[in-house]
Short mmCIF file of C-alpha atoms in Angstrom, two decimals:
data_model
loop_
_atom_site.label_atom_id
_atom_site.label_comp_id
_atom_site.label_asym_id
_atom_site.label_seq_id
_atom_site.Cartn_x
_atom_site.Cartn_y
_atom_site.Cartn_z
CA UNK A 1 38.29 39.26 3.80
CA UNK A 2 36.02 37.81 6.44
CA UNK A 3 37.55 34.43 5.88
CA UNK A 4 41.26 35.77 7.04
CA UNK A 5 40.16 37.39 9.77
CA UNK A 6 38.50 34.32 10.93
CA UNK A 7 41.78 32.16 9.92
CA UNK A 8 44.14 34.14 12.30
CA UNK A 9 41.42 33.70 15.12
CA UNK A 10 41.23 30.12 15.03
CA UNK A 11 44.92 30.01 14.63
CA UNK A 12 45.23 32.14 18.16
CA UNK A 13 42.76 30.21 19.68
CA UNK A 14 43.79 26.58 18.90
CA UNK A 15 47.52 27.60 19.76
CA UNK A 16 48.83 24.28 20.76
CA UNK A 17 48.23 22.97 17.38
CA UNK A 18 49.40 25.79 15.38
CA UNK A 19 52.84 25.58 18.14
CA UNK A 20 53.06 22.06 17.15
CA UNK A 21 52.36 22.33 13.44
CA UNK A 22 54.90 25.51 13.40
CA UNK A 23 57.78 23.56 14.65
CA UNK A 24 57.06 20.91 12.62
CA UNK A 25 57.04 22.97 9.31
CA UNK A 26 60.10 25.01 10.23
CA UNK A 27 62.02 21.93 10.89
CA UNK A 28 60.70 20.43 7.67
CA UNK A 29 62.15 23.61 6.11
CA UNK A 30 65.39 23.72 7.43
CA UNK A 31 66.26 20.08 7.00
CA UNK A 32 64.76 20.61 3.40
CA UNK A 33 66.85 23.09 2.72
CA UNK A 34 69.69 21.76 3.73
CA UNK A 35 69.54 18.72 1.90
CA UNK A 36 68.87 20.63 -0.97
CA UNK A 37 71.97 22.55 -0.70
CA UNK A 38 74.05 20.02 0.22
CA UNK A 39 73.06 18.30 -2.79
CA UNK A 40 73.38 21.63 -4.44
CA UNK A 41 77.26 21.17 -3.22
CA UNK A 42 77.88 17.30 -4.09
CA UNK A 43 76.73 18.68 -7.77
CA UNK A 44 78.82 21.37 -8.15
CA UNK A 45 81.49 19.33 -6.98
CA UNK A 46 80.49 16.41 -9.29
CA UNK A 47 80.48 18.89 -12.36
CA UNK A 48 83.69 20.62 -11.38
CA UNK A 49 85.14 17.38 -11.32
CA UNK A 50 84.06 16.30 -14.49
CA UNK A 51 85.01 19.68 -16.51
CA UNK A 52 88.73 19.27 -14.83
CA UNK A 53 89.10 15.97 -15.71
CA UNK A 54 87.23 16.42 -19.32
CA UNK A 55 89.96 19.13 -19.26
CA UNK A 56 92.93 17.11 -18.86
CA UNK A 57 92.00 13.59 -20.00
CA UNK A 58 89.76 14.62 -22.92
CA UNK A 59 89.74 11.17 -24.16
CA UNK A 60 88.70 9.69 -20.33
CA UNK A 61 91.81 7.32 -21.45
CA UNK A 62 92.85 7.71 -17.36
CA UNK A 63 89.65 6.52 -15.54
CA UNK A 64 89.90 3.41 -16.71
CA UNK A 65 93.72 3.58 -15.31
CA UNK A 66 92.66 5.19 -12.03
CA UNK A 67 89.93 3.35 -9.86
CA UNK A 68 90.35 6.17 -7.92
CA UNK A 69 88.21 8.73 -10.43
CA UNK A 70 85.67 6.09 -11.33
CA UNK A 71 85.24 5.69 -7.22
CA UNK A 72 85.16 9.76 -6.95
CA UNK A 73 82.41 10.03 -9.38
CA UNK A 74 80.44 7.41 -7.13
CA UNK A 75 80.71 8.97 -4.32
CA UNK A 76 79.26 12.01 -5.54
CA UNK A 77 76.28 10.49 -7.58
CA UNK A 78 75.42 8.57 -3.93
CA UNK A 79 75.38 11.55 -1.66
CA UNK A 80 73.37 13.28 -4.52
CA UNK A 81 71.27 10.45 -4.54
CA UNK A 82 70.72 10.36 -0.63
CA UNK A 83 70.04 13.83 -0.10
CA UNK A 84 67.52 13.36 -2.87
CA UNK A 85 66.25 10.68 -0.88
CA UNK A 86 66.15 11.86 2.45
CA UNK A 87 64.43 15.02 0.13
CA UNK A 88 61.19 12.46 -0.57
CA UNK A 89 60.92 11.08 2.77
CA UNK A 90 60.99 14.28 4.44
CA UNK A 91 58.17 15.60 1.75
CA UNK A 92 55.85 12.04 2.49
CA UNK A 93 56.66 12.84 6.20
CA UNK A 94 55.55 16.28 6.31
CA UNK A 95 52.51 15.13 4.36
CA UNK A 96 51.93 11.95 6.92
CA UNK A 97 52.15 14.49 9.86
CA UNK A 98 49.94 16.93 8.25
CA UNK A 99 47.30 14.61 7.67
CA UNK A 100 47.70 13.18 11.15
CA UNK A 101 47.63 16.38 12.94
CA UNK A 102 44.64 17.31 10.51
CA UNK A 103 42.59 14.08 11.44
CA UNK A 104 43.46 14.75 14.99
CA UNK A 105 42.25 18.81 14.95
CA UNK A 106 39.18 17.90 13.14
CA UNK A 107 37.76 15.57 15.46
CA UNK A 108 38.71 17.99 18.35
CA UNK A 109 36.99 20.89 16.27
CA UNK A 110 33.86 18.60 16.04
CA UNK A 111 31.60 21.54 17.66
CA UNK A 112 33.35 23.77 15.60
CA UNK A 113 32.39 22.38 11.99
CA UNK A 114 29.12 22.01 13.20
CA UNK A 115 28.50 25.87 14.55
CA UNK A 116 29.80 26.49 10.88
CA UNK A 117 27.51 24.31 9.63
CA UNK A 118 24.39 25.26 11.31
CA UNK A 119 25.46 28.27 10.45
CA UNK A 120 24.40 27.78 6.76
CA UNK A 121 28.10 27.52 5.16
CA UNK A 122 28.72 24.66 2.89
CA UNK A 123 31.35 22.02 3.57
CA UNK A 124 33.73 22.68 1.30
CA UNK A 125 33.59 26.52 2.51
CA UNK A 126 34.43 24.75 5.75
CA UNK A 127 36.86 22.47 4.34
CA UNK A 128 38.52 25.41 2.25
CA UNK A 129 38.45 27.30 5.51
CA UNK A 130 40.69 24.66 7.86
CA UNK A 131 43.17 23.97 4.59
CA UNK A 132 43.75 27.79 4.74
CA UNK A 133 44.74 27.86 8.36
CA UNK A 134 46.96 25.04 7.53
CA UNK A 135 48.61 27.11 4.43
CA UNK A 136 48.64 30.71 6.20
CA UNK A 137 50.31 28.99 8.97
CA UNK A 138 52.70 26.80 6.85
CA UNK A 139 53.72 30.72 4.80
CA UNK A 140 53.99 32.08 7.89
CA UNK A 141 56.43 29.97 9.14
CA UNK A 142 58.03 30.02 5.96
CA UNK A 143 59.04 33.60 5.77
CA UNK A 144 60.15 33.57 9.24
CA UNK A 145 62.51 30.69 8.89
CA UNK A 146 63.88 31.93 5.22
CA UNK A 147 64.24 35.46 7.19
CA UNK A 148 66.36 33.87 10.44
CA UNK A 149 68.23 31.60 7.39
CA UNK A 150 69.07 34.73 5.72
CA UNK A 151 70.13 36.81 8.31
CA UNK A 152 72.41 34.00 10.11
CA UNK A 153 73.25 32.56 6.59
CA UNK A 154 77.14 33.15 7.47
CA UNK A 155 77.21 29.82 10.18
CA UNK A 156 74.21 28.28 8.85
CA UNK A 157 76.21 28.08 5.21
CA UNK A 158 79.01 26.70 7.58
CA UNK A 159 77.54 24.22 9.40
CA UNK A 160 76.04 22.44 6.16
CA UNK A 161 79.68 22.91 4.52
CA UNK A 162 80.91 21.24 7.37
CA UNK A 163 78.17 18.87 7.20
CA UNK A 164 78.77 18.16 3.66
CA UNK A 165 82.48 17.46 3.93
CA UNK A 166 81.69 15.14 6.75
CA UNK A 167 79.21 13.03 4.42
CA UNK A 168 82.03 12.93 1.93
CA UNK A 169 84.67 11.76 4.11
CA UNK A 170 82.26 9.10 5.89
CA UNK A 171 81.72 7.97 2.14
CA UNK A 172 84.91 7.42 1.19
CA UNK A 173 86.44 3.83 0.41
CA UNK A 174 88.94 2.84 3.39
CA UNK A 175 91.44 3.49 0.13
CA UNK A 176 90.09 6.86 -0.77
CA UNK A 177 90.21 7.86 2.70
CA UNK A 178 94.34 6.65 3.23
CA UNK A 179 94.67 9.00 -0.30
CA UNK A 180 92.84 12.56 1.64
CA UNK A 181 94.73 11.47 4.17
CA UNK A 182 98.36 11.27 3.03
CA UNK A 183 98.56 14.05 -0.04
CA UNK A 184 102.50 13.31 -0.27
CA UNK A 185 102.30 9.94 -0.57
CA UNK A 186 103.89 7.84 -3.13
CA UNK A 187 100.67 6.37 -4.70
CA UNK A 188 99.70 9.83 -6.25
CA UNK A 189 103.17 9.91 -8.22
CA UNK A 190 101.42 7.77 -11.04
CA UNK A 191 98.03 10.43 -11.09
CA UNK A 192 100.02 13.55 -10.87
CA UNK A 193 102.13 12.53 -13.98
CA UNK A 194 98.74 13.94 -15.73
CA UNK A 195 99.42 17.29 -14.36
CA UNK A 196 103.00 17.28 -15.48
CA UNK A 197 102.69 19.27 -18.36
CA UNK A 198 100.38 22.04 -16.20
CA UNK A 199 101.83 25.30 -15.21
CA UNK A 200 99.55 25.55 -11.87
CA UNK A 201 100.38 23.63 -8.94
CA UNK A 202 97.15 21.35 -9.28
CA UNK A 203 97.66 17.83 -8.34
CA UNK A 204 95.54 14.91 -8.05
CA UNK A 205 94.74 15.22 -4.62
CA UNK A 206 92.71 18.83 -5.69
CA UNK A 207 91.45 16.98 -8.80
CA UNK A 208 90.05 14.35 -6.32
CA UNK A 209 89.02 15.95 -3.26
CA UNK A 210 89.52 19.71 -3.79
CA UNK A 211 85.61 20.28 -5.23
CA UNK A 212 83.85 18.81 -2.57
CA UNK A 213 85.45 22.16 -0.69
CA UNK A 214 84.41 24.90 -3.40
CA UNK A 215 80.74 26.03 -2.05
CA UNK A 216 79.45 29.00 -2.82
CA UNK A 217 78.68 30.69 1.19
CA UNK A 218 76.04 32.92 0.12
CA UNK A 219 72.11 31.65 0.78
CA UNK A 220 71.14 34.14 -1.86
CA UNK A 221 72.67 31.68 -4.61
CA UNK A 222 70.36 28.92 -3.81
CA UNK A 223 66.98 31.26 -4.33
CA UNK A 224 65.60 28.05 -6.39
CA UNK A 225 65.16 26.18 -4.09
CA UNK A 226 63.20 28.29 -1.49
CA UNK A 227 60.81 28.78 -4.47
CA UNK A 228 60.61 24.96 -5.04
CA UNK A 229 60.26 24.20 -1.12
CA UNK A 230 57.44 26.46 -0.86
CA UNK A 231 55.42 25.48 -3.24
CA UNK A 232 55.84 21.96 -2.80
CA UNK A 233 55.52 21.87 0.80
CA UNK A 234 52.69 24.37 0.32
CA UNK A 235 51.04 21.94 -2.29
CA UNK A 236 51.33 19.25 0.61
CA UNK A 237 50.08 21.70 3.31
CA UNK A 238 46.95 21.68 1.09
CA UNK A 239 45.93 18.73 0.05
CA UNK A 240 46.98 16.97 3.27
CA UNK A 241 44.27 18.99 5.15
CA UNK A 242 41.98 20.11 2.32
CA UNK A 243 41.29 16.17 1.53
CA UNK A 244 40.18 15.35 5.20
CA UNK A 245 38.43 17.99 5.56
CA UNK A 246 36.48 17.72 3.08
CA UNK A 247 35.43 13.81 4.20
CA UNK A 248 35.03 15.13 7.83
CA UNK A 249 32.91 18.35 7.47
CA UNK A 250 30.83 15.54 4.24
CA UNK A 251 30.47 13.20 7.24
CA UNK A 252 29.13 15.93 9.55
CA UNK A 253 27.08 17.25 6.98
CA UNK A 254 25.38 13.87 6.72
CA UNK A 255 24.49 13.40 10.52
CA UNK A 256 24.07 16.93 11.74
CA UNK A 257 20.36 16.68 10.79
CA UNK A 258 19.99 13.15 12.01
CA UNK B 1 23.78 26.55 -9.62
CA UNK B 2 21.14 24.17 -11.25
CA UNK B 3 18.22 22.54 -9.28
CA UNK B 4 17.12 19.94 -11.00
CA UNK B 5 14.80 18.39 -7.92
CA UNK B 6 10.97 18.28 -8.74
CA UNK B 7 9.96 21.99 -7.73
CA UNK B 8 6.20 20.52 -7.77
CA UNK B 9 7.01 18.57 -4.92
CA UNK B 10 8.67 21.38 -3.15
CA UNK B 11 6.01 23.71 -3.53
CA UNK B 12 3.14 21.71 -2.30
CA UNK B 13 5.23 21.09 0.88
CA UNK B 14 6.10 24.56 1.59
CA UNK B 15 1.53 25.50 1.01
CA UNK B 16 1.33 22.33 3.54
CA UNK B 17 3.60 23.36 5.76
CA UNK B 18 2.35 26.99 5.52
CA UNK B 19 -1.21 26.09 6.37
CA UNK B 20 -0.07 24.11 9.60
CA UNK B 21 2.94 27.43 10.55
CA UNK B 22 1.73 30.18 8.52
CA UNK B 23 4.28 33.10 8.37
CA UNK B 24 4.64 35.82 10.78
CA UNK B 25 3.74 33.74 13.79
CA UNK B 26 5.34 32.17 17.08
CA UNK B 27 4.37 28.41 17.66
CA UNK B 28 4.91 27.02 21.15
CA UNK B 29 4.59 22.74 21.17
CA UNK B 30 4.56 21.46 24.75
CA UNK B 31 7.17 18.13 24.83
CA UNK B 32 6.54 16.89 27.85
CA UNK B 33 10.14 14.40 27.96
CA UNK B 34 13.37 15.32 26.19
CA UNK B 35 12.73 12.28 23.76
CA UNK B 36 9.72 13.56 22.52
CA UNK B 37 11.12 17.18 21.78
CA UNK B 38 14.09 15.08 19.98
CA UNK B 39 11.57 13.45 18.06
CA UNK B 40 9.63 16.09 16.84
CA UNK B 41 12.53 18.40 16.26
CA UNK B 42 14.08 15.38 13.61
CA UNK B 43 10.83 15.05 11.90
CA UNK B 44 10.74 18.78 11.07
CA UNK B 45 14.51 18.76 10.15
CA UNK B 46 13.76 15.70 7.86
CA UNK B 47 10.87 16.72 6.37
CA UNK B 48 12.57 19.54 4.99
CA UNK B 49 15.75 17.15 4.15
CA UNK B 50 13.73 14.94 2.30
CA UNK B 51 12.21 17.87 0.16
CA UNK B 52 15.93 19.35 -0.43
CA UNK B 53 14.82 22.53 1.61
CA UNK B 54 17.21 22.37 4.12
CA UNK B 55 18.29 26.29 2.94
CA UNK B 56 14.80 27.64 4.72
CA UNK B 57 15.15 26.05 7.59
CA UNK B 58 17.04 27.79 10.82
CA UNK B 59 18.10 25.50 14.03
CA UNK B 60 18.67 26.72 17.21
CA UNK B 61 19.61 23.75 19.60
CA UNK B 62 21.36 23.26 22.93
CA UNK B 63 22.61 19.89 21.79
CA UNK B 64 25.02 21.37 19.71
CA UNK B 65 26.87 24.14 20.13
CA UNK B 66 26.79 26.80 17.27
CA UNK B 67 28.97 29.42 18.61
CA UNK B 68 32.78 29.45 18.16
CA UNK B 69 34.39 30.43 20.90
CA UNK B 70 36.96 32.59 19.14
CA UNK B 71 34.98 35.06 16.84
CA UNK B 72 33.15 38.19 18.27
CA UNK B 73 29.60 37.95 18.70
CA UNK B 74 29.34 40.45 15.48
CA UNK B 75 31.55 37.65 13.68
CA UNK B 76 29.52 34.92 14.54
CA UNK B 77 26.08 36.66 13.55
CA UNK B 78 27.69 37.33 10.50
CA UNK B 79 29.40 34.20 9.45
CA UNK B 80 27.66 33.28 6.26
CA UNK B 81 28.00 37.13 5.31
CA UNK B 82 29.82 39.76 4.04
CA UNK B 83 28.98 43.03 5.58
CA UNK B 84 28.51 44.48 2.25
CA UNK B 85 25.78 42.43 2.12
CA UNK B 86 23.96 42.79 5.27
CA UNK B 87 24.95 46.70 6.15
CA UNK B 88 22.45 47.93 4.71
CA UNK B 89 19.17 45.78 5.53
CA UNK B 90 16.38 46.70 7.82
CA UNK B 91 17.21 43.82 9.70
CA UNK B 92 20.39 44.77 10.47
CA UNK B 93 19.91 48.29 11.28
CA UNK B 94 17.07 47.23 13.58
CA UNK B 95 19.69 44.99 15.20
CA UNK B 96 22.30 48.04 15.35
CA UNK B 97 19.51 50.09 17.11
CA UNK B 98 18.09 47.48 19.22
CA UNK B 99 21.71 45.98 20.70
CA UNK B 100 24.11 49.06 19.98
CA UNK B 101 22.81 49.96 24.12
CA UNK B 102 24.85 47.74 24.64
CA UNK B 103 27.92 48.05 22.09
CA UNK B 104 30.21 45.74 23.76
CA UNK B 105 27.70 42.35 22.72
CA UNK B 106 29.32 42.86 19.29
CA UNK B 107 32.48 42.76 20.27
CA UNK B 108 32.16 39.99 22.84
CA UNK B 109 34.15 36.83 22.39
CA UNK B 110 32.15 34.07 21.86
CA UNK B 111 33.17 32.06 24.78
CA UNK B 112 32.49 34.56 27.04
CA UNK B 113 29.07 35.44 26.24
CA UNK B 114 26.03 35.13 28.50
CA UNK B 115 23.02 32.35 27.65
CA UNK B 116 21.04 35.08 26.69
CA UNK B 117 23.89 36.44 23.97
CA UNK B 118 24.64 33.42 23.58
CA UNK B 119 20.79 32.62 22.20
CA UNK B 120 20.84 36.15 20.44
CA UNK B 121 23.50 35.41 18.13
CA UNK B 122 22.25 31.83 17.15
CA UNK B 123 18.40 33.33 16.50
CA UNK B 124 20.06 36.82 14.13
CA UNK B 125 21.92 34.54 11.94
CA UNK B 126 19.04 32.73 11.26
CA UNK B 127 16.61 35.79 10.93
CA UNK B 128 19.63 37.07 8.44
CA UNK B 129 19.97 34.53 6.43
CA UNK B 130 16.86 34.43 6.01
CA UNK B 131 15.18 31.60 7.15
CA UNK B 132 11.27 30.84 6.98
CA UNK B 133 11.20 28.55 9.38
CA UNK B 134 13.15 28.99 13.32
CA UNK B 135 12.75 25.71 15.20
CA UNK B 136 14.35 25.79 18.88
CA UNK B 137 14.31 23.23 20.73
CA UNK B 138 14.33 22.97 24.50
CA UNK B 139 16.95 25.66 24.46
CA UNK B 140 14.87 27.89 26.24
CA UNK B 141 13.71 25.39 29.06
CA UNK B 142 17.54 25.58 30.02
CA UNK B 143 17.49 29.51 30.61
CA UNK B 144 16.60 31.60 33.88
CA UNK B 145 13.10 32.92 33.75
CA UNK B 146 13.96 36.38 33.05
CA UNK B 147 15.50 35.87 30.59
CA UNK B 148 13.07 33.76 28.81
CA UNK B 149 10.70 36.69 29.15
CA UNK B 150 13.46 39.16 27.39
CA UNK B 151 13.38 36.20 24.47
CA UNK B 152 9.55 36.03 24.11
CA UNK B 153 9.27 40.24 24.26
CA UNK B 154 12.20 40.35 21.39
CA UNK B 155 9.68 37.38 19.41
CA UNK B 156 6.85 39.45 20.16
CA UNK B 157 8.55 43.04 18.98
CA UNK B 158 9.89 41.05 15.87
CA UNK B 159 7.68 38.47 14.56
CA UNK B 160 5.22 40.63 12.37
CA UNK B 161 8.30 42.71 10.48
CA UNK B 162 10.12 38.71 9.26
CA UNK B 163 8.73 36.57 7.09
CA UNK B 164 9.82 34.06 9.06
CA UNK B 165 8.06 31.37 11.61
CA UNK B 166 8.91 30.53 14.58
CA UNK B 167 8.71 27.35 16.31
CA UNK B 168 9.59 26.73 19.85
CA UNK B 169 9.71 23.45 21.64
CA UNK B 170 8.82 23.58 25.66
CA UNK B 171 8.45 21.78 28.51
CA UNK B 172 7.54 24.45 30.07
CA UNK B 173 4.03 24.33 31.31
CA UNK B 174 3.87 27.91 32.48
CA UNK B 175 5.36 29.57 29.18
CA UNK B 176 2.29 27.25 27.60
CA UNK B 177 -0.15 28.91 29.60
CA UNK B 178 0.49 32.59 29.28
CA UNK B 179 0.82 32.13 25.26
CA UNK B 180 -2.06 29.99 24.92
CA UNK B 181 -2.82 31.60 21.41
CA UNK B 182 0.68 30.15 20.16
CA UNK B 183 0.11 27.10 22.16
CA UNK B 184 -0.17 23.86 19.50
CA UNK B 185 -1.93 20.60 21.15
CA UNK B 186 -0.64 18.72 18.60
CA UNK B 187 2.12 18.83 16.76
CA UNK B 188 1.29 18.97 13.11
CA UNK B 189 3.32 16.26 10.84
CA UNK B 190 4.55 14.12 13.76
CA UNK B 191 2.89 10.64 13.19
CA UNK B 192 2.12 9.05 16.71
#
């Protein structure tokens, strides 16, 4: 237990770094998070979609009629593929920043490593030692951002809803966007001759853009990926201070006695 | 877990090294120049490199720092150990009893402790992890007076209850002349 009490001291102590490494983490988080749920969104919209027009046009007969469905799908499948995108970056940058700010607090720690050293603890205790500050401070952050998330879920769930239909819009073909735009106009005659037959009122301008508005508002339904965030960017906390430690404190070890 | 280094080798360093430090003793060797303590301090430290016994040998140096600033001067003692482990050794009651006078060392940050805590803390880790051989260098040369006179009473109180040597480097001429017992003209192993 030795080892976490000396983790939280050296986390007091070098402040500034944990500060900086704190708001770095909880903005990986959130922006994480939200990609993940807005691609979480463009899905769900995708699928819904797809069942609704599997639904009425079981024999996909109308999307080769309708550009329009073929350009819907599209859309989808690209913001999908952007926020898993953006995703990957953000995971390499958190990594790059980690192993930047690592490099950085090692060489400031020089006298540090050594005092452990001299001390008689082996360099990968050391190096074991500074990944674990990294990690404690990385769950740390982690359960206070997922708390704040949770308990202001109501506008955060907004904003990225609002965010999402914003992406969607900006995505849309100038077309696509003259159809959101005019939902009584005489184009959609020929599409809503599908729903014809239908006792609901659903048209073709729900079928098109009506699922990228159906979002489920509670955080609670998106538990998978706080799991998957954690232990990924956990995984990255890890290695991207574990491995230069390691070098650093094998370095030291080498010329301490020099 | 394994050692697979010649322990033939080892062993007729550590009967060499015993004949020139034997055990149970305080060795003072008189460096006139900074260079020359530097010098004999590396040989030591590579001498016991070079026979992989870098484990039995404790370093207490002003050139670098072995305190951090941010654990309690209990903490640092303790660094390499659980308390489990030491609790209950002589040495460490003997330490209790000896600095509990003066409870609040223990609890002192490191950065704010005095040269003479500061020396303390480096010199009980060593003693607890239970090195045969103590090598300081200059360290001492850097202190006030008095307190170099605390240090050499604590050596003198402690030296024939460790199994442990104890080698100080001085420039002090003075400190050379009232131990002249420990006093070494020439320091044994350093080639010229």
């Amino acid at each position: 237990m030795r080892i976490v009490q000396r983790v939280f001291a050296s986390l007091l102590y070098h402040r500034k770094y944990a500060g900086t490494l704190g708001i770095v983490t909880a903005l990986f988080l959130v922006l994480g998070l939200s990609c993940l749920i807005i691609r979480d969104f463009q899905r769900s919209a995708l699928n819904l979609f797809q069942v609704r027009l599997g639904m009425i046009d079981q024999h996909a007969a109308n999307i080769s009629k309708f550009p329009a469905l073929r350009q819907i799908i599209l859309v989808h499948e690209t913001l999908m593929k952007n926020e898993q995108t953006i995703f990957v970056v953000l995971l390499w940058a958190l990594a790059l920043i980690i192993l930047i700010a690592s490099i950085v607090s090692l060489i400031h720690r020089r006298s540090e490593l050594i005092a452990y050293r001299l001390a008689g603890k082996n360099f990968t205790t050391i190096s074991w030692q500074f990944a674990l500050e990294n990690v404690a401070l990385f769950l740390l952050i982690y359960f206070v951002v997922v708390t704040l998330l949770l308990c202001l879920q109501a506008p955060f769930m907004a904003l990225l809803e609002r965010i999402n239909q914003r992406l969607f819009i900006d995505s849309l073909s100038a077309t696509l966007a003259n159809l959101k735009n005019s939902p009584t106009a005489a184009g959609w005659g020929n599409l809503n001759r599908i729903f014809s037959n239908q006792v609901t009122p659903f048209n073709g301008h729900l079928l098109l853009f009506g699922g990228a508005d159906l979002s489920s508002s509670f955080l609670t339904d998106y538990s998978q990926y706080f799991a998957s965030i954690l232990w990924r960017g956990g995984s990255i906390v890890f290695t991207a201070s574990y491995l230069p430690a390691l070098l650093y404190n094998w370095h030291i070890s080498r010329t301490i006695f020099e | 877990m394994f050692d697979f280094r010649p322990t033939k080798q080892k062993n007729n360093f550590i009967e060499e090294w015993q004949q020139a430090f034997p055990k149970n003793k305080l060795f003072l060797i008189y460096t006139p120049s900074p260079a020359t303590a530097k010098k004999i301090y590396r040989c030591y430290v590579r001498l016991f490199a070079k026979n992989h016994l870098l484990k039995r040998i404790g370093l207490i140096t002003q050139e670098k720092n072995s305190i951090l600033p941010y654990l309690s001067a209990k903490e640092n003692i303790l660094i390499s150990f659980d308390n489990a482990q030491v609790k209950h050794t002589k040495l460490w009651e003997r330490f209790e009893t000896n600095l509990i006078s003066n409870r609040d060392f223990f609890e002192t940050l490191g950065k704010d402790l005095t040269p003479l805590q500061h020396f303390y803390v480096q010199f009980y880790r060593q003693l607890l992890a239970g090195k045969k051989v103590i090598i300081i260098d200059t360290l001492l040369d850097q202190l006030p007076v008095t307190v170099v006179r605390q240090i050499m009473t604590e050596f003198d109180s402690i030296i024939h209850d460790i199994d442990t040597s104890i080698i100080i480097l001085t420039a002090n001429q003075e400190l050379i002349q009232a131990n002249p017992q420990a006093s070494l003209d020439t320091p044994p192993f350093v080639q010229k």
